[in-house]
PDB file of C-alpha atoms and ligand atoms in Angstrom:
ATOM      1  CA  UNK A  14     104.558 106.659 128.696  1.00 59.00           C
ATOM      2  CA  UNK A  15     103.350 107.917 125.058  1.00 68.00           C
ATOM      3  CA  UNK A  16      99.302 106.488 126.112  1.00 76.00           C
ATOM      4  CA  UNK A  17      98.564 107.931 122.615  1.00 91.00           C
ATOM      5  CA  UNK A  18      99.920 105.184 121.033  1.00 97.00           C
ATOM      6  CA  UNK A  19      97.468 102.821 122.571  1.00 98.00           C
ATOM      7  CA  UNK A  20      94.468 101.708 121.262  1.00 98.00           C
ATOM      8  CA  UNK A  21      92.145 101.028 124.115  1.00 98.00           C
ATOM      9  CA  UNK A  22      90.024  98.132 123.242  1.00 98.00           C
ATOM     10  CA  UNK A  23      87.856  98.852 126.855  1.00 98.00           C
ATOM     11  CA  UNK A  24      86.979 102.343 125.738  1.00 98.00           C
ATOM     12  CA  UNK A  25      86.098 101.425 121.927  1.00 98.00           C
ATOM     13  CA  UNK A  26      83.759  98.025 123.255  1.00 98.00           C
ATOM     14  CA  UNK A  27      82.690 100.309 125.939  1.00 98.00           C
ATOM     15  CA  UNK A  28      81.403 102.991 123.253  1.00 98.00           C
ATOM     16  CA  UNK A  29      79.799 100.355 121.117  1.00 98.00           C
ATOM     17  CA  UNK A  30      77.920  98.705 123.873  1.00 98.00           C
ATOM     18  CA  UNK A  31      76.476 101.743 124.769  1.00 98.00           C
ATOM     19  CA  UNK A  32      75.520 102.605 120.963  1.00 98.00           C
ATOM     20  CA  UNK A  33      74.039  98.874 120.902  1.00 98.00           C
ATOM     21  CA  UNK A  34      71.864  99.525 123.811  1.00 98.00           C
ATOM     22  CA  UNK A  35      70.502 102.358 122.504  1.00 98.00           C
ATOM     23  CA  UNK A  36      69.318 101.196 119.375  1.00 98.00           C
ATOM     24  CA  UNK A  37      68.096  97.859 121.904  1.00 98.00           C
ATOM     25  CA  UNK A  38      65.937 100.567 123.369  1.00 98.00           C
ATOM     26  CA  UNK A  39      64.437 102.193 120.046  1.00 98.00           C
ATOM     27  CA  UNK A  40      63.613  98.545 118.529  1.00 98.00           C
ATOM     28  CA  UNK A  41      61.854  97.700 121.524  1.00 98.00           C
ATOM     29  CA  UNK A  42      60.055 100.997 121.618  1.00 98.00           C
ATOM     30  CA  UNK A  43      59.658 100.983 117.921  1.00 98.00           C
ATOM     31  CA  UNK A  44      59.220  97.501 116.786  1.00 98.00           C
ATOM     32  CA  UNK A  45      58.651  95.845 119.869  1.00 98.00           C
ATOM     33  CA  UNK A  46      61.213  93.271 119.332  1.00 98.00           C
ATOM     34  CA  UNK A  47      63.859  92.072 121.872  1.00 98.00           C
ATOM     35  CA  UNK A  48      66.571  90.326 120.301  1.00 98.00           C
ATOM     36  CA  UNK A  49      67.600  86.821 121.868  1.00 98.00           C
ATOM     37  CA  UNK A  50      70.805  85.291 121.902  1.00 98.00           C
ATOM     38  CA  UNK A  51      71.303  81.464 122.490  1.00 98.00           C
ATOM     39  CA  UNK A  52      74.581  79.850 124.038  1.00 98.00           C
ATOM     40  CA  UNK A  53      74.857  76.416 123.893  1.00 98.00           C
ATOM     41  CA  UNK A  54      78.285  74.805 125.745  1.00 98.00           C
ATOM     42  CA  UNK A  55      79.565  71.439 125.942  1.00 98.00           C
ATOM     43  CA  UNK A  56      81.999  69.831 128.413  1.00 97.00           C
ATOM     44  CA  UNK A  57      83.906  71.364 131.098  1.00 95.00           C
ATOM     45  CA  UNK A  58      86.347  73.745 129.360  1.00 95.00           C
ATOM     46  CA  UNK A  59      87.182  76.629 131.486  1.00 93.00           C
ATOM     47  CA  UNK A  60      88.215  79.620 129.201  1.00 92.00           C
ATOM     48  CA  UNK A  61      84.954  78.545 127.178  1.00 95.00           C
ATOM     49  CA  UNK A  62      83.011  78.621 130.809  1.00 96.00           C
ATOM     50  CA  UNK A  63      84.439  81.929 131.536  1.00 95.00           C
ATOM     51  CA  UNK A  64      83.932  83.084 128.214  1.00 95.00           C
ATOM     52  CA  UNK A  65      80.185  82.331 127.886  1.00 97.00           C
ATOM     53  CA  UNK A  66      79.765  83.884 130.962  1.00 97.00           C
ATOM     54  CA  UNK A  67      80.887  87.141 130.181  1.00 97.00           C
ATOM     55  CA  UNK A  68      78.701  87.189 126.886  1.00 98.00           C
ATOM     56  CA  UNK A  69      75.732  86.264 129.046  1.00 98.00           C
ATOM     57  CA  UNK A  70      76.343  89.316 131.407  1.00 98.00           C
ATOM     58  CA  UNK A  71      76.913  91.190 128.300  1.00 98.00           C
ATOM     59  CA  UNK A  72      73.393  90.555 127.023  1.00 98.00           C
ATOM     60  CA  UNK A  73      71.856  91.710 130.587  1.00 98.00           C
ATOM     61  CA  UNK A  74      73.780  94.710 130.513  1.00 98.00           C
ATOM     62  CA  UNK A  75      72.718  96.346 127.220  1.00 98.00           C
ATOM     63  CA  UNK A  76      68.877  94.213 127.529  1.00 98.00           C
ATOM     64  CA  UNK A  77      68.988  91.200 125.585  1.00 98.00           C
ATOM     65  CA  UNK A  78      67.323  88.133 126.128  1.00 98.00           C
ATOM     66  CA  UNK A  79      69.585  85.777 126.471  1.00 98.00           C
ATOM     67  CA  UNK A  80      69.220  81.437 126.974  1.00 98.00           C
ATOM     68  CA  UNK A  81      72.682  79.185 128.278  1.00 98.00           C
ATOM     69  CA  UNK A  82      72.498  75.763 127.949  1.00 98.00           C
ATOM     70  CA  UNK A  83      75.251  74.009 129.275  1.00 98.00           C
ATOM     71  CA  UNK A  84      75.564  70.242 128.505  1.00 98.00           C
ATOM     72  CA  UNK A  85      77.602  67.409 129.835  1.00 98.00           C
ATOM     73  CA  UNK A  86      80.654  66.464 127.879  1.00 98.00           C
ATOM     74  CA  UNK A  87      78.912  63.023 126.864  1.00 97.00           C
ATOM     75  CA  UNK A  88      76.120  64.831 124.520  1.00 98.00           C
ATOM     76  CA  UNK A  89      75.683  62.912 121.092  1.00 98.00           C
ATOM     77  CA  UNK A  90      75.865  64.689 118.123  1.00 98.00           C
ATOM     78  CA  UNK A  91      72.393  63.877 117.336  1.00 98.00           C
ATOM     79  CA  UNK A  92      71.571  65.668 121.191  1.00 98.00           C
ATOM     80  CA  UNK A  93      73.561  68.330 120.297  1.00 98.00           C
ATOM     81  CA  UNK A  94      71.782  68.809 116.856  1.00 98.00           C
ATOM     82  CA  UNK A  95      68.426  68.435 117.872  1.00 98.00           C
ATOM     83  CA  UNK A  96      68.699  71.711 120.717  1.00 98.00           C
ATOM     84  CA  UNK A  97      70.201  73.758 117.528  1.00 98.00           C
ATOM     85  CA  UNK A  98      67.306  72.564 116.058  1.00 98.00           C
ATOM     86  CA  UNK A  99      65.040  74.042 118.333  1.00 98.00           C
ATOM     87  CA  UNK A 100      66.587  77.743 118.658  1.00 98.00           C
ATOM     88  CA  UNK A 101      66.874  77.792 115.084  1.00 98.00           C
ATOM     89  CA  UNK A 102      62.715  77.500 114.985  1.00 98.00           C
ATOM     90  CA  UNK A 103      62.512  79.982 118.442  1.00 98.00           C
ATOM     91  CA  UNK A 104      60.897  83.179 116.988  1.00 98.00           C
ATOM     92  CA  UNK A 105      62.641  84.722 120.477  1.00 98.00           C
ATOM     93  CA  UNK A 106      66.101  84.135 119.450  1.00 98.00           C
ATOM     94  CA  UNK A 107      68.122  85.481 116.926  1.00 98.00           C
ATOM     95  CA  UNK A 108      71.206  84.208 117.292  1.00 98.00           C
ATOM     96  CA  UNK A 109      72.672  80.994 118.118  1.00 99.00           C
ATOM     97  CA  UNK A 110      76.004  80.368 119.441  1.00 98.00           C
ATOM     98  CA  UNK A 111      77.718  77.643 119.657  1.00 98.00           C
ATOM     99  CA  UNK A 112      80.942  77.263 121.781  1.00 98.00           C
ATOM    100  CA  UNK A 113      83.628  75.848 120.405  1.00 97.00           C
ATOM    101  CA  UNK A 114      86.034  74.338 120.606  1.00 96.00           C
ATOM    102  CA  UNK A 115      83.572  70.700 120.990  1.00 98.00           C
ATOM    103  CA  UNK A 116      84.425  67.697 122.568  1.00 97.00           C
ATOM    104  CA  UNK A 117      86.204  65.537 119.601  1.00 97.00           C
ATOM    105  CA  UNK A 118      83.529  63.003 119.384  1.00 98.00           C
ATOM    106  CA  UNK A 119      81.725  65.729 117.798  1.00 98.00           C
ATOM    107  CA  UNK A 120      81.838  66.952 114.281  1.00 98.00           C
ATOM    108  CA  UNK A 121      82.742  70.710 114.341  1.00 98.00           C
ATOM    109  CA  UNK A 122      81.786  71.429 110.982  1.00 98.00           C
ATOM    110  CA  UNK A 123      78.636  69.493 111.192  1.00 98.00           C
ATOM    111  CA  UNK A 124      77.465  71.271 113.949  1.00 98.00           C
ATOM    112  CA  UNK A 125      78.507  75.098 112.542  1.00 98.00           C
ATOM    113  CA  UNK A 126      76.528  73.895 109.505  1.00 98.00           C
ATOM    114  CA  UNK A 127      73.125  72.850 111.175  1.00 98.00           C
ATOM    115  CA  UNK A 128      72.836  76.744 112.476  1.00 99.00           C
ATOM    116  CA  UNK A 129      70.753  78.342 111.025  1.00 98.00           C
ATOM    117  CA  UNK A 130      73.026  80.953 108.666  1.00 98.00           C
ATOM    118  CA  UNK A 131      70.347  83.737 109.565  1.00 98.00           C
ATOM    119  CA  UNK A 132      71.184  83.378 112.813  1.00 98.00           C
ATOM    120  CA  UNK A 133      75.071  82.745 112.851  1.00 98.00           C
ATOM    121  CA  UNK A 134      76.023  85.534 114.875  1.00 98.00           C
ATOM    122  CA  UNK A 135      79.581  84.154 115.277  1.00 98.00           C
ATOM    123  CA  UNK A 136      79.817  84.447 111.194  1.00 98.00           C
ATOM    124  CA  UNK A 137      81.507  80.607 110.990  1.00 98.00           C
ATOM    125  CA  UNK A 138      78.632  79.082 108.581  1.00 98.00           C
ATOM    126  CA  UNK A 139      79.620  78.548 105.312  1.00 98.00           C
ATOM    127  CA  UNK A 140      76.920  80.732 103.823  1.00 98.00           C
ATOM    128  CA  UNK A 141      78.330  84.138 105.976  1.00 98.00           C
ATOM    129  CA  UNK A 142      82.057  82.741 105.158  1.00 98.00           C
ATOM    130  CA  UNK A 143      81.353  82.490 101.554  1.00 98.00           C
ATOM    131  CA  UNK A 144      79.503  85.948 101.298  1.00 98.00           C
ATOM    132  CA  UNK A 145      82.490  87.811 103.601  1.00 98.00           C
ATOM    133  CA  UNK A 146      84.979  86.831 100.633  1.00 96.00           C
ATOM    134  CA  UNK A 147      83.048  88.177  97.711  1.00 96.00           C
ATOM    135  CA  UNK A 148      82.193  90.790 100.131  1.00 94.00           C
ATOM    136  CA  UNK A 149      78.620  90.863 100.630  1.00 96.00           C
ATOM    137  CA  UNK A 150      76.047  91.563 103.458  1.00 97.00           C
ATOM    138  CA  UNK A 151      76.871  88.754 106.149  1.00 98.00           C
ATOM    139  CA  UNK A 152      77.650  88.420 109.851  1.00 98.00           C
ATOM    140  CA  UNK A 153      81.149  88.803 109.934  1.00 98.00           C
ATOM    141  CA  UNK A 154      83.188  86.697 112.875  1.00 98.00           C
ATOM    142  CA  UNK A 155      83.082  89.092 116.171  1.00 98.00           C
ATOM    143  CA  UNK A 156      86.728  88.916 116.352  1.00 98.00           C
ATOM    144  CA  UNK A 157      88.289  90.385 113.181  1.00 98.00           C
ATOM    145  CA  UNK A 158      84.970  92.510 113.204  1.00 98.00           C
ATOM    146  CA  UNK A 159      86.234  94.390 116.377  1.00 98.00           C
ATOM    147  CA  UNK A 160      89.696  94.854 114.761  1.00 98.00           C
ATOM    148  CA  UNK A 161      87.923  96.623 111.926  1.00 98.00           C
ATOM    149  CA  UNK A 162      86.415  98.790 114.632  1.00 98.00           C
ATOM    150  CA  UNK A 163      89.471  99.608 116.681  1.00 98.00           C
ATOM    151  CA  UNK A 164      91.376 100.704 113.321  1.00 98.00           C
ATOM    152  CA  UNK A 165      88.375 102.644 111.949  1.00 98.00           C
ATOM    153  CA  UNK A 166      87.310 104.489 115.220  1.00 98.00           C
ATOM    154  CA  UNK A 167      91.482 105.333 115.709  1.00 98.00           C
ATOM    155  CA  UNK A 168      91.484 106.287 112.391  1.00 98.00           C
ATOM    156  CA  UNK A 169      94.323 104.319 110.861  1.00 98.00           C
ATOM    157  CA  UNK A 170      94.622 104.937 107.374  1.00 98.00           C
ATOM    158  CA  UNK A 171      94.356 101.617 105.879  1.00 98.00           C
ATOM    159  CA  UNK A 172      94.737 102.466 101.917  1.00 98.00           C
ATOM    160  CA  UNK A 173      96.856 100.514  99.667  1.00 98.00           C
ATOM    161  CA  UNK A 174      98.514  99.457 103.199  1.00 98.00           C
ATOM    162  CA  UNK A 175     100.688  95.871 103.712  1.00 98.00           C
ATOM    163  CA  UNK A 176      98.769  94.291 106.152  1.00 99.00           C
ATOM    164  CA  UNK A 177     100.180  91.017 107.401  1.00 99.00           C
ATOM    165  CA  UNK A 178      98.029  88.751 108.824  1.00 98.00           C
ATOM    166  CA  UNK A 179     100.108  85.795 111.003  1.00 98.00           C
ATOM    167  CA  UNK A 180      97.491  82.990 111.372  1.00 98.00           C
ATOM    168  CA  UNK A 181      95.311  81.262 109.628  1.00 98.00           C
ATOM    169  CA  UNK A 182      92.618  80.092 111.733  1.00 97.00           C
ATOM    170  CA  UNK A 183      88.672  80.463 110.187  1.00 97.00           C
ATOM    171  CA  UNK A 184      87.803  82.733 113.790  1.00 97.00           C
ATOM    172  CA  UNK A 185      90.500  85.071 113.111  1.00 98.00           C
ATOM    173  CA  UNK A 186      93.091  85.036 109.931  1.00 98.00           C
ATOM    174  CA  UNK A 187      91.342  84.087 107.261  1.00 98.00           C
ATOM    175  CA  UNK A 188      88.534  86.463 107.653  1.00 98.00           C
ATOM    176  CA  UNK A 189      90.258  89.095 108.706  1.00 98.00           C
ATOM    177  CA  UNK A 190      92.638  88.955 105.433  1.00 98.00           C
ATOM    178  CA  UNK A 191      89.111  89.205 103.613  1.00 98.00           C
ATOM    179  CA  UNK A 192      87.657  92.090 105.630  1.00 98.00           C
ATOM    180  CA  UNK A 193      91.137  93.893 104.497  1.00 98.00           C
ATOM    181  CA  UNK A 194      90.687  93.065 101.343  1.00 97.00           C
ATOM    182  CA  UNK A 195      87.376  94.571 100.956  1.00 96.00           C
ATOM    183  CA  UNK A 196      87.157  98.205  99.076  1.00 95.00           C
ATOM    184  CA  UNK A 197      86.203  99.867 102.522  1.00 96.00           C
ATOM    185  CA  UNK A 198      89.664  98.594 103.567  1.00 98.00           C
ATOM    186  CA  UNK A 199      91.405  98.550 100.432  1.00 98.00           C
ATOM    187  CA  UNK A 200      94.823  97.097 101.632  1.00 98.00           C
ATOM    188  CA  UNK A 201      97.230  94.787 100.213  1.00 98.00           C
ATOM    189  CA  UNK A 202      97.062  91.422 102.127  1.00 98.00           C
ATOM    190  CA  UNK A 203      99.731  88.882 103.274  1.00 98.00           C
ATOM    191  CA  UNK A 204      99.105  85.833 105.659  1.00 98.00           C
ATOM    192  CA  UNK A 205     102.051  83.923 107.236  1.00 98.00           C
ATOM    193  CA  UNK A 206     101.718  80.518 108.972  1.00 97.00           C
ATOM    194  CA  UNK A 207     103.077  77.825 110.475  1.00 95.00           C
ATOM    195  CA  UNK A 208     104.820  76.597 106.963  1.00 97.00           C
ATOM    196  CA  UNK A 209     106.078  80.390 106.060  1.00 98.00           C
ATOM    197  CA  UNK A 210     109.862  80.512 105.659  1.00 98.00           C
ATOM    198  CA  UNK A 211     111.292  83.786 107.152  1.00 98.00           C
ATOM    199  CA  UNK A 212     108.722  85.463 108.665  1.00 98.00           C
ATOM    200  CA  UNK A 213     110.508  88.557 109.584  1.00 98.00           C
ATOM    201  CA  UNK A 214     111.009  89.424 106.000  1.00 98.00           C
ATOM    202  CA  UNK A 215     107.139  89.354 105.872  1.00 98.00           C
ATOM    203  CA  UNK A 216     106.514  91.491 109.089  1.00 98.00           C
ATOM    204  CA  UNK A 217     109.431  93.566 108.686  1.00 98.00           C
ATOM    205  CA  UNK A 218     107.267  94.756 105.461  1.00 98.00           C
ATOM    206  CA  UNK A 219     104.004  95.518 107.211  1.00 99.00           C
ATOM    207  CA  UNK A 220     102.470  98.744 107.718  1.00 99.00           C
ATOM    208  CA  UNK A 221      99.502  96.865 110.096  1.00 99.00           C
ATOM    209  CA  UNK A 222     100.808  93.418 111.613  1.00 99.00           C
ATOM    210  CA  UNK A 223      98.270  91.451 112.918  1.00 98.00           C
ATOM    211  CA  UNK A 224      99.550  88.488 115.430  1.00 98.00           C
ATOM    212  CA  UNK A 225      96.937  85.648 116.161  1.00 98.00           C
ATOM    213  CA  UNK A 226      99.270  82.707 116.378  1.00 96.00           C
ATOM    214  CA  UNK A 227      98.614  81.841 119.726  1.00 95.00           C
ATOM    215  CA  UNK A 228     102.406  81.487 120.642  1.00 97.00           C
ATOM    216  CA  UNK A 229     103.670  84.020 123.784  1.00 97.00           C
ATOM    217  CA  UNK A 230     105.658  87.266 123.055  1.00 97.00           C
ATOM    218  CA  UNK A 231     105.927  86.010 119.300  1.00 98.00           C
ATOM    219  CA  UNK A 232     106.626  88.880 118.027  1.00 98.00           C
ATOM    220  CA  UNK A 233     109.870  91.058 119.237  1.00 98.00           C
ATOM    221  CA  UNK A 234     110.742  94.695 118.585  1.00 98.00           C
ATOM    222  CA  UNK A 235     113.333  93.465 115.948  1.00 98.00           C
ATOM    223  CA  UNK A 236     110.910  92.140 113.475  1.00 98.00           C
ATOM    224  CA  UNK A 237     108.128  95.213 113.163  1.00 98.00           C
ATOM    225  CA  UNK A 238     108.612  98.085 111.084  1.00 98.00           C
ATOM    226  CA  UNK A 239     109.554 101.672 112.429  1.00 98.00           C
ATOM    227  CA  UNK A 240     105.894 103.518 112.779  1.00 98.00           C
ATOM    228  CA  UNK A 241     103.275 100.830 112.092  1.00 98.00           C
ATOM    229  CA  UNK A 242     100.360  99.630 114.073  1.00 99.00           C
ATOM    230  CA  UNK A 243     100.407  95.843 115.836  1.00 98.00           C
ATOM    231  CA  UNK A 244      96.997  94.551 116.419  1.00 98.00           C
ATOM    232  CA  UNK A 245      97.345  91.445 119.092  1.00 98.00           C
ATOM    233  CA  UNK A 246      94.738  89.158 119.080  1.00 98.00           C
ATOM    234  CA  UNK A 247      97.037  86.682 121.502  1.00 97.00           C
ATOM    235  CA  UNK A 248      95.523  85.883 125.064  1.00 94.00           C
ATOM    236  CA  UNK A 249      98.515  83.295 126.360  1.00 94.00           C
ATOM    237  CA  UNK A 250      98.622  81.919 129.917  1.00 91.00           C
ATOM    238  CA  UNK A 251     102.551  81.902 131.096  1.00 93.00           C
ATOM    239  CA  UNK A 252     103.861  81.106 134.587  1.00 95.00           C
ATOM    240  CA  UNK A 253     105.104  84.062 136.692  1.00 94.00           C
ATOM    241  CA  UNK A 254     105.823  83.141 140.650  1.00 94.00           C
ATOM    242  CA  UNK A 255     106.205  87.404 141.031  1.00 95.00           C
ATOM    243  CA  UNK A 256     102.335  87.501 140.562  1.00 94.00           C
ATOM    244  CA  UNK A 257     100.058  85.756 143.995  1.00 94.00           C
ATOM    245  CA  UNK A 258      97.981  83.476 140.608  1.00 92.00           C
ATOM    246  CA  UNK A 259     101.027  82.782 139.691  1.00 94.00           C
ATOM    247  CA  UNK A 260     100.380  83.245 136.209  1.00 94.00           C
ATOM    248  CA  UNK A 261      99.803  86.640 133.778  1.00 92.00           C
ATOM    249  CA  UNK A 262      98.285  87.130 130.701  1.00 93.00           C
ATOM    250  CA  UNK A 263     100.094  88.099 127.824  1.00 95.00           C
ATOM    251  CA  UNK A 264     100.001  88.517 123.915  1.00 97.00           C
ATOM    252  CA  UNK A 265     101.443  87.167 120.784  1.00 98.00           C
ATOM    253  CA  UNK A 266     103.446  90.534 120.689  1.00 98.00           C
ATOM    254  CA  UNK A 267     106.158  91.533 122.635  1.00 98.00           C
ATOM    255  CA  UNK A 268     104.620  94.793 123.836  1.00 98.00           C
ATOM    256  CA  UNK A 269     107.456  96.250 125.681  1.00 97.00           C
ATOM    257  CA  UNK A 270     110.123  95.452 122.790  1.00 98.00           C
ATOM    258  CA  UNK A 271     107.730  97.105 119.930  1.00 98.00           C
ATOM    259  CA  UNK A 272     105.971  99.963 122.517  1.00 98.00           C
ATOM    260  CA  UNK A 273     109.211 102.119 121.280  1.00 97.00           C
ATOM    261  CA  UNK A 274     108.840 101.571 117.630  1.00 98.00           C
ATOM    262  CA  UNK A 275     105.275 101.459 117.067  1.00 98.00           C
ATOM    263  CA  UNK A 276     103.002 104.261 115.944  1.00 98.00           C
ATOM    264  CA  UNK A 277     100.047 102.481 117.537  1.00 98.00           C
ATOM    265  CA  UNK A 278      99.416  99.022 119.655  1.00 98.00           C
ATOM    266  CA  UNK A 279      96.919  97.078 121.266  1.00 98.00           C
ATOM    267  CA  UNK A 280      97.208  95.771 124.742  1.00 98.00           C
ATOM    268  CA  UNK A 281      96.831  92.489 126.537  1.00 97.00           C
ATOM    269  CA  UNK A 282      94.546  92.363 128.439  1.00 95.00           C
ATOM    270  CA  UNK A 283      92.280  95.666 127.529  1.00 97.00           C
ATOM    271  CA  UNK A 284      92.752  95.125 123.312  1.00 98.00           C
ATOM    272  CA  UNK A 285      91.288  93.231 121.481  1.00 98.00           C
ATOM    273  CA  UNK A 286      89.500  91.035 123.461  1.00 96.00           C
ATOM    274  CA  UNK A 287      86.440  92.933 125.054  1.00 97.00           C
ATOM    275  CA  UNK A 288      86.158  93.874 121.105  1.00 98.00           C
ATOM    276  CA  UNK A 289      84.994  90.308 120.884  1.00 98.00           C
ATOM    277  CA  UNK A 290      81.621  90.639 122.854  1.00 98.00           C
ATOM    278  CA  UNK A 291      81.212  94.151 121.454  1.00 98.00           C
ATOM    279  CA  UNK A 292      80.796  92.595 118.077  1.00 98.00           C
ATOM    280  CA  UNK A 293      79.036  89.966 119.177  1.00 98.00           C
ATOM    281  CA  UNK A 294      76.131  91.935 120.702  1.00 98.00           C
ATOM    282  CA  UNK A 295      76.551  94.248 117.050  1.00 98.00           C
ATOM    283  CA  UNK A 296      75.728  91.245 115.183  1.00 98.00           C
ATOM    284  CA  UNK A 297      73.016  89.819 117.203  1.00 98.00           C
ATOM    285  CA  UNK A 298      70.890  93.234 117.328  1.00 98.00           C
ATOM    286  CA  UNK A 299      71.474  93.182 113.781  1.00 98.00           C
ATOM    287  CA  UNK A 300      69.697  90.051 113.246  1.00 98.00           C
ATOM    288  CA  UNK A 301      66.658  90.885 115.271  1.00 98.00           C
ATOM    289  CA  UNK A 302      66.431  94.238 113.326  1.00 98.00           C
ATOM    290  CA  UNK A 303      66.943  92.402 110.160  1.00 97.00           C
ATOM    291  CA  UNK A 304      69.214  94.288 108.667  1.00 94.00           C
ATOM    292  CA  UNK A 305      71.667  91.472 107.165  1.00 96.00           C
ATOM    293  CA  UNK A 306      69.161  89.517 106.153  1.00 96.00           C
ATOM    294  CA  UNK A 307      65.165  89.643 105.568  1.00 86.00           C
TER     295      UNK A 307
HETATM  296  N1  GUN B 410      85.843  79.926 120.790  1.00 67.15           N
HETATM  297  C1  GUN B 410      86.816  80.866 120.745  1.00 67.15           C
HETATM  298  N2  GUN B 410      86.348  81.994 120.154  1.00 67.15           N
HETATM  299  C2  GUN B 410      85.072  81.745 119.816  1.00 67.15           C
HETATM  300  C3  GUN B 410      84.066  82.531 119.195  1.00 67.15           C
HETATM  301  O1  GUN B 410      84.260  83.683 118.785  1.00 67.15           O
HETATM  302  N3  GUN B 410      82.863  81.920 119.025  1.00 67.15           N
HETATM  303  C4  GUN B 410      82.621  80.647 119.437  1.00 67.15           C
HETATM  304  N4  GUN B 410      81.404  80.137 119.211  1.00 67.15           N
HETATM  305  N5  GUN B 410      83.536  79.897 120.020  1.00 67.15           N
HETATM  306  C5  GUN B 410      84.755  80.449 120.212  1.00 67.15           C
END
C-alpha cells in the first residue's frame, strides 16, 4: 500500500495539539491567562454526547479550563439563553460552544446569535460568517479550518486549482468554498448540492474534491479525476454483521475505488475528523490571547 498518499489527520491534529499546548504554557507563564472553553448540550443525542466528550478531554490534555453543562431535552429557549448569557459575561471563559444540532423547539439561529461573536469559537455567528467571506480576521468553523491545515501542512498546491466543494451546509461547504476562495488559497471554487444536475461532470473536473454530503461511499473511483486529492469530511454509520458492533464507520468517498487513482486521500476514521478538535482548541487559545479580536 502507497501510505504516501495518505494524509493522516491523527498525526497533523496530533502536531497541532502539541503546538497549542505550548503556547497554553507561555500565556500562562507570560500573561497569566488560562483560556476557558464552555460546552453547553441539550437532550440526549449520542454522537453530540460522544462528541462533547472528546472536546472536554481535549481541553485537559493540552490545559484548558474547561465547563460542560448538560441540560435536559425540555430546556426553554429563554433557559437556554439565559446560561449563554452568563458565559458570555465569565471573564474565565473564552469560548462558548454550543452543541448543535438543538432540540426543534428551539430556535437554532437564535441561539448561535445570542453568543457572544468574541467568543464563537465554532465560527457559526453571523459576525465571524460575514467577516470569513470578505476575508477578514474571524474564527473560522473548526471543520473546514482543519482541512486548510491538512492541505497546507501536506503541501498541496492549491493555486488557480478547481476545487469542488459537494455540500452546502454553514459547518462545512459554505465556508470552506470561502476559505478557498481567499488569496492564501487562491483556487477556483465550485459547490454541488442536492439540486446539481450531473455531478460527475463537476467532480470529474476537480483537482481537490471535497465530499461532505453525508451520504455513504458517495463518491466512486469512476467520478474523480486521475491524480487529485479527495478530502472526506463523511463520518456514516452502515450495518456490517462481519464486524462484533455490527456496524463500521465509513466516508462519503469510496476509499478503496479512488485509493488507485488519487494522488492524495483522507481516511475514515483517522482524517478529517480529529482535525475538528484540533481547530477547535486553535481557536479557543486564540481568543484568550486575543489575537482575533481585542
Ligand atoms: N455539531 C456537529 N458539528 C458541530 C460543531 O462543529 N460545532 C457544534 N457546536 N456543533 C456541531
Amino acid at each position: 500500500m502507497d501510505s504516501g498518499k495518505i494524509i493522516d489527520g491523527k498525526d497533523i491534529s496530533s502536531k497541532i495539539k502539541d503546538e497549542v499546548r505550548e503556547e497554553t504554557k507561555k500565556l500562562l507563564f507570560e500573561r497569566n491567562i488560562i483560556p476557558g472553553l464552555a460546552f453547553i448540550i441539550v437532550g440526549e443525542n449520542v454522537a453530540s454526547k460522544v462528541y462533547v466528550k472528546s472536546k472536554g478531554k481535549a481541553c485537559e490534555e493540552i490545559g484548558f479550563h474547561s465547563v460542560t453543562k448538560s441540560l435536559p431535552e425540555t430546556t426553554t429557549e429563554t433557559d437556554l439563553l439565559r446560561i449563554i448569557h452568563e458565559f458570555n459575561n465569565d471573564k474565565s471563559i473564552h469560548g462558548v460552544l454550543v452543541q448543535l444540532p438543538l432540540p426543534k423547539h428551539i430556535n437554532e439561529q437564535k441561539i448561535i446569535e445570542a453568543i457572544d461573536y468574541k467568543k464563537d469559537v465554532d465560527g457559526f455567528h453571523p459576525q465571524n460568517v460575514g467577516r470569513l467571506s470578505i476575508g477578514q480576521k474571524c474564527f473560522i468553523p473548526c471543520t473546514p479550518y482543519g482541512i486548510v491545515e491538512m492541505i497546507k501542512r501536506s503541501k498541496v498546491d492549491t493555486n488557480g486549482k478547481n476545487v469542488v466543494v459537494i455540500g452546502r451546509s454553514n459547518i462545512v461547504g459554505k465556508p470552506m468554498a470561502s476559505l478557498f476562495l481567499r488569496k492564501d488559497l487562491n483556487s477556483t471554487v465550485t459547490i454541488c448540492h442536492s439540486a446539481t444536475k450531473d455531478i460527475k461532470a463537476f467532480t470529474l473536473q476537480a483537482d481537490i474534491l471535497i465530499a461532505a454530503i453525508g451520504k455513504p461511499e458517495f463518491v466512486k473511483g469512476d467520478m474523480i479525476k486521475e491524480d487529485s486529492v479527495i478530502i472526506d469530511v463523511g463520518i456514516n454509520r452502515v450495518d456490517d454483521n462481519t464486524v462484533p458492533k455490527g456496524y463500521r464507520l465509513t466516508g462519503d468517498v469510496d476509499y478503496n475505488s479512488c485509493f488507485g487513482k488519487v494522488s492524495k486521500i483522507t481516511p475514515v476514521p483517522g482524517g478529517v475528523g480529529p482535525m475538528t478538535i484540533a481547530m477547535l482548541m486553535r481557536n479557543t487559545l486564540d481568543s484568550a490571547s486575543q489575537i482575533i479580536y481585542e
